[in-house]
């Protein structure tokens, strides 16, 4: 099997976490960071990673580190402009296969996509949406927005008095454009079919879109 | 200098260069907005400067809309940060469809990226070097 080559630029805790998980999967990892103490720490902690200290938007650094044709490039510097420039250089000048970048400013996500960087992640956006949803509806245990909130994965608890408990999934009139992808029952995880019976205290992992979200929440929490 | 004095100009970054361009174009009566993330930078504008100033972070596309940079005919990206200038230039030319976008860069190694996206850039380090060379009689 060939080894995946991944380049991680910027980020501290996030970079550290990603690097450790990539190394566990036997990938070849190159880290670029402009903070010297962080680079020292990383090179001690991960002797198998290549660690370079410098400005992650300089093409000569990419050349020295031979990142051309790498499989994955992840830019997560604090500045959005730095991430855009790094991601575009990796993609256009160094022919990296898949390029990811984070943005601090949620409003920039769409722009970056229009400028050719398809994988843009705004942790500010994801976390704030999550908190907003968790705070507004008590039955939601978890919330993960995807595609800028157009689609979301929700975790909903079925209450004891819910009208949907003790019913087979094919008896439910779940709103269109939604699907119960998984049921978590105590320690069990069930990928359900139409014959699976929903029980009180089950947690349902539901995939919804913008249109069906509120209806799904209302239906599964009250049975209305 | 340009075809028409009615063209709206947005200058991104009230750097030494940005302020100088703003002051000169203001004397020529162009409608100008200068954007900078620090209020204090506007002190470099002369007393005769008659355009707008706007405090905002050019790295946020939302701020660019708020400053109506999308409605400008000419955008001059002259912050002290090459990457910010490149990002602003890309947004203005490829998304806002601004007629003329100029981008200052210090670092010549960013030139290939600018060419890739057809950004009209001016490499001020190279220009200065050429002037120095000229002053030395062309022997450098």
XYZ file of C-alpha atoms in Angstrom:
364
model
C 0.000 0.000 0.000
C 1.293 3.404 -0.816
C 1.785 5.983 1.913
C -0.430 9.041 1.983
C 1.396 12.340 2.177
C -0.275 15.040 4.242
C 0.841 18.628 4.846
C -0.506 20.521 7.880
C 0.105 24.275 7.959
C -0.555 26.410 11.047
C -2.829 25.621 13.978
C -1.677 24.564 17.411
C -3.943 22.171 19.324
C -5.843 21.309 16.142
C -2.604 20.612 14.264
C -1.266 18.535 17.139
C -4.417 16.427 17.237
C -4.587 15.916 13.483
C -0.885 15.043 13.239
C -1.135 12.405 15.946
C -4.147 10.756 14.333
C -2.603 10.831 10.846
C 0.633 9.285 12.117
C -1.337 6.517 13.795
C -2.772 5.732 10.368
C 0.786 5.436 9.055
C 0.615 8.520 6.877
C 3.612 10.648 6.061
C 3.097 14.026 7.735
C 4.765 17.389 7.135
C 4.069 20.174 9.624
C 4.673 23.852 8.855
C 4.294 26.407 11.636
C 5.679 29.877 12.248
C 6.084 29.470 16.021
C 9.467 28.103 16.980
C 8.553 26.670 20.390
C 5.588 24.841 18.866
C 7.812 23.360 16.148
C 10.319 22.178 18.756
C 7.539 20.606 20.793
C 6.095 18.875 17.726
C 9.437 17.516 16.553
C 10.090 16.014 20.004
C 6.620 14.589 20.288
C 6.411 13.180 16.749
C 9.867 12.021 15.612
C 8.334 10.543 12.442
C 6.856 13.835 11.269
C 8.779 16.390 9.222
C 8.530 19.707 11.066
C 9.450 23.012 9.425
C 9.426 26.407 11.061
C 8.473 29.325 8.838
C 5.833 31.343 7.027
C 3.360 28.799 5.654
C 2.567 30.942 2.628
C 6.057 30.938 1.080
C 6.488 28.817 -2.033
C 10.204 28.215 -1.392
C 9.274 26.373 1.805
C 6.928 24.137 -0.186
C 9.719 23.471 -2.675
C 12.248 22.623 0.060
C 9.773 20.261 1.671
C 8.833 18.670 -1.667
C 5.127 18.977 -1.123
C 4.331 18.730 -4.835
C 1.768 16.023 -5.573
C 1.023 15.505 -1.871
C -2.349 13.860 -1.241
C -3.766 16.248 1.341
C -2.962 19.844 2.308
C -4.595 21.421 5.356
C -4.246 25.179 5.990
C -5.323 26.411 9.412
C -3.416 29.574 10.124
C -5.155 32.340 12.085
C -5.445 34.630 9.043
C -8.038 33.820 6.393
C -5.979 35.516 3.668
C -2.952 33.355 4.566
C -5.086 30.224 4.347
C -6.529 31.212 0.977
C -3.108 31.957 -0.511
C -1.575 28.775 0.928
C -4.455 26.606 -0.267
C -4.417 28.087 -3.762
C -0.653 27.714 -4.094
C -0.825 24.102 -2.945
C -3.610 23.389 -5.409
C -2.426 25.308 -8.460
C 1.358 25.407 -8.222
C 2.112 22.231 -6.314
C -0.670 20.000 -7.687
C -1.851 18.770 -4.295
C -4.822 16.415 -4.703
C -7.107 17.550 -1.887
C -6.876 20.917 -0.214
C -8.650 21.892 2.993
C -8.671 25.220 4.756
C -10.222 26.733 7.848
C -11.541 30.278 8.051
C -11.959 32.413 11.175
C -14.590 34.548 9.540
C -17.739 32.487 8.825
C -18.786 34.972 6.127
C -15.785 33.988 4.030
C -16.777 30.329 3.569
C -18.862 30.879 0.434
C -16.296 33.256 -1.090
C -13.465 30.778 -0.664
C -15.564 28.119 -2.356
C -16.199 30.474 -5.264
C -12.462 31.116 -5.447
C -11.830 27.440 -6.037
C -11.194 26.001 -2.577
C -13.942 23.439 -2.218
C -13.260 22.261 1.310
C -13.644 25.239 3.626
C -14.355 24.771 7.318
C -15.400 27.482 9.732
C -15.217 26.137 13.264
C -16.751 29.393 14.529
C -19.774 28.732 12.350
C -20.144 25.064 13.244
C -19.720 25.606 16.982
C -22.015 28.637 17.164
C -24.756 26.861 15.193
C -24.386 23.870 17.465
C -24.713 25.944 20.615
C -27.626 27.887 19.174
C -29.534 24.685 18.433
C -28.635 22.923 21.657
C -29.684 25.958 23.676
C -32.986 26.448 21.883
C -34.385 22.910 21.962
C -33.894 20.755 25.014
C -34.619 17.447 23.304
C -31.675 17.806 20.949
C -28.619 16.082 22.365
C -26.345 16.781 19.451
C -26.367 18.843 16.316
C -23.998 18.818 13.377
C -24.636 21.221 10.483
C -23.271 20.188 7.082
C -23.037 22.126 3.802
C -23.466 25.426 5.648
C -26.551 24.246 7.482
C -28.424 23.032 4.401
C -28.273 19.538 5.843
C -27.853 18.559 9.492
C -27.441 15.473 11.624
C -29.463 15.635 14.858
C -29.541 13.419 17.885
C -33.000 13.404 19.457
C -34.155 11.644 22.597
C -37.512 9.811 22.568
C -39.332 10.713 25.786
C -41.262 8.167 27.825
C -44.655 9.658 26.980
C -43.883 10.178 23.299
C -46.509 8.986 20.854
C -43.856 7.576 18.564
C -42.465 5.092 21.081
C -43.351 1.395 20.677
C -44.012 1.957 16.993
C -42.338 0.407 14.001
C -40.486 2.874 11.831
C -42.705 2.056 8.844
C -45.727 3.077 10.924
C -44.308 6.531 11.520
C -45.271 9.465 9.353
C -41.888 11.098 9.485
C -41.710 14.267 7.379
C -40.402 13.882 3.850
C -36.737 14.689 3.248
C -35.602 13.171 6.530
C -34.322 9.787 7.613
C -33.591 8.021 10.886
C -30.075 6.833 10.230
C -29.310 5.232 13.557
C -30.910 4.406 16.902
C -28.848 4.432 20.068
C -30.357 2.231 22.763
C -28.287 2.164 25.973
C -24.957 0.812 24.710
C -26.380 -0.621 21.496
C -26.269 1.131 18.158
C -28.867 -0.004 15.655
C -28.972 0.794 11.956
C -32.725 0.481 11.598
C -35.059 -0.789 8.900
C -38.825 -0.394 8.572
C -39.501 -3.146 11.087
C -37.333 -1.691 13.845
C -39.450 -0.636 16.834
C -38.736 2.726 18.390
C -38.657 2.679 22.194
C -38.777 5.271 24.939
C -35.343 6.667 25.894
C -33.932 5.750 22.495
C -31.704 8.336 20.917
C -32.380 8.815 17.227
C -29.701 10.060 14.878
C -31.696 11.827 12.173
C -30.552 13.375 8.915
C -32.671 16.430 8.049
C -32.567 19.380 5.702
C -33.535 23.016 6.297
C -37.124 22.324 5.284
C -37.756 19.219 7.337
C -35.759 20.078 10.468
C -38.412 21.754 12.621
C -41.115 19.284 11.602
C -38.874 16.312 12.421
C -38.042 17.715 15.838
C -41.713 18.372 16.593
C -42.791 14.946 15.336
C -40.216 12.875 17.182
C -40.386 14.792 20.443
C -44.176 15.112 20.768
C -45.466 12.693 18.147
C -47.606 15.501 16.745
C -4.488 59.376 -15.749
C -7.633 57.227 -16.077
C -10.385 57.495 -18.644
C -12.896 59.235 -16.424
C -12.903 61.078 -13.130
C -16.317 59.691 -12.296
C -14.856 56.299 -11.570
C -15.261 55.242 -7.967
C -11.986 54.236 -6.344
C -11.577 51.987 -3.305
C -8.157 51.927 -1.686
C -7.661 48.958 0.617
C -5.095 49.736 3.316
C -4.083 53.227 4.396
C -0.426 52.313 4.246
C 2.185 54.899 3.276
C 1.547 53.954 -0.334
C -2.231 53.805 0.077
C -2.367 57.253 1.690
C -0.119 58.760 -0.987
C -2.298 57.379 -3.790
C -5.455 58.543 -1.949
C -4.099 62.070 -1.484
C -3.091 62.369 -5.121
C -6.336 60.976 -6.548
C -8.316 63.176 -4.182
C -6.616 66.260 -5.656
C -7.772 65.000 -9.050
C -11.320 64.870 -7.629
C -11.920 61.138 -7.842
C -14.596 59.793 -5.488
C -12.514 57.701 -3.080
C -13.012 55.408 -0.110
C -9.994 54.332 1.905
C -10.391 51.258 4.067
C -8.108 50.329 6.944
C -8.511 48.192 10.043
C -7.002 50.890 12.266
C -8.481 54.339 12.645
C -5.018 55.739 13.415
C -3.765 54.919 9.923
C -5.920 57.687 8.451
C -3.651 60.345 9.984
C -1.470 59.849 6.918
C -4.199 61.346 4.749
C -3.601 65.024 3.965
C -5.842 67.919 5.049
C -7.004 68.289 1.470
C -8.209 64.661 1.263
C -11.932 64.838 0.596
C -12.916 61.162 0.242
C -14.378 58.693 2.734
C -12.577 56.628 5.325
C -13.886 53.288 6.527
C -12.574 51.285 9.481
C -12.860 47.579 8.661
C -10.887 44.374 8.299
C -10.272 43.726 4.612
C -9.965 40.013 5.336
C -13.708 39.873 5.911
C -15.746 39.790 2.717
C -18.703 41.169 4.700
C -16.712 44.320 5.540
C -15.864 44.786 1.876
C -19.573 44.776 1.085
C -20.295 47.180 3.958
C -17.697 49.595 2.601
C -19.320 49.126 -0.840
C -16.060 48.011 -2.358
C -18.170 45.799 -4.644
C -19.561 48.943 -6.271
C -16.145 50.447 -7.032
C -14.787 50.785 -10.560
C -11.188 50.703 -9.445
C -9.784 48.821 -6.446
C -6.230 49.327 -5.254
C -5.110 46.697 -2.733
C -2.168 48.179 -0.852
C -2.214 46.859 2.716
C 1.128 45.902 4.236
C 0.272 42.238 3.852
C 0.750 40.529 0.470
C -1.702 37.744 1.203
C -4.447 40.172 2.182
C -3.821 42.130 -1.019
C -4.041 38.965 -3.099
C -7.229 37.834 -1.364
C -8.873 41.267 -1.792
C -7.838 41.363 -5.459
C -9.262 37.923 -6.129
C -12.559 38.736 -4.410
C -12.874 42.068 -6.233
C -12.001 40.841 -9.701
C -13.444 37.330 -9.700
C -16.513 37.800 -7.501
C -17.422 41.491 -7.472
C -16.448 41.907 -11.121
C -14.627 45.189 -10.457
C -13.342 46.677 -13.718
C -9.779 47.410 -12.656
C -8.002 45.829 -9.706
C -4.408 46.578 -8.773
C -2.471 44.634 -6.177
C 0.756 45.583 -4.431
C 3.149 42.791 -3.484
C 6.458 42.946 -1.630
C 7.438 39.322 -2.076
C 8.324 38.354 -5.653
C 7.694 34.693 -4.861
C 3.958 35.462 -4.878
C 4.113 36.504 -8.544
C 3.290 33.055 -10.001
C 0.087 32.876 -7.946
C -0.918 36.371 -9.106
C -0.310 35.372 -12.716
C -2.307 32.200 -12.253
C -5.365 34.246 -11.274
C -4.620 37.105 -13.676
C -4.174 39.618 -10.878
C -2.623 42.884 -12.042
C 0.178 43.151 -9.492
C 2.878 45.696 -8.841
C 5.974 44.320 -7.163
C 7.241 47.328 -5.228
C 10.438 45.619 -4.046
C 11.419 44.895 -7.617
C 10.509 48.438 -8.700
C 12.645 49.932 -5.912
C 15.538 47.654 -6.795
C 15.321 48.812 -10.390
C 15.346 52.462 -9.314
C 18.397 51.853 -7.120
C 20.060 50.106 -10.005
C 19.298 53.043 -12.275
C 20.679 55.485 -9.705
C 23.882 53.435 -9.623
C 24.168 53.719 -13.378
C 22.789 50.298 -14.189
C 25.729 48.240 -12.934
C 23.893 46.262 -10.248
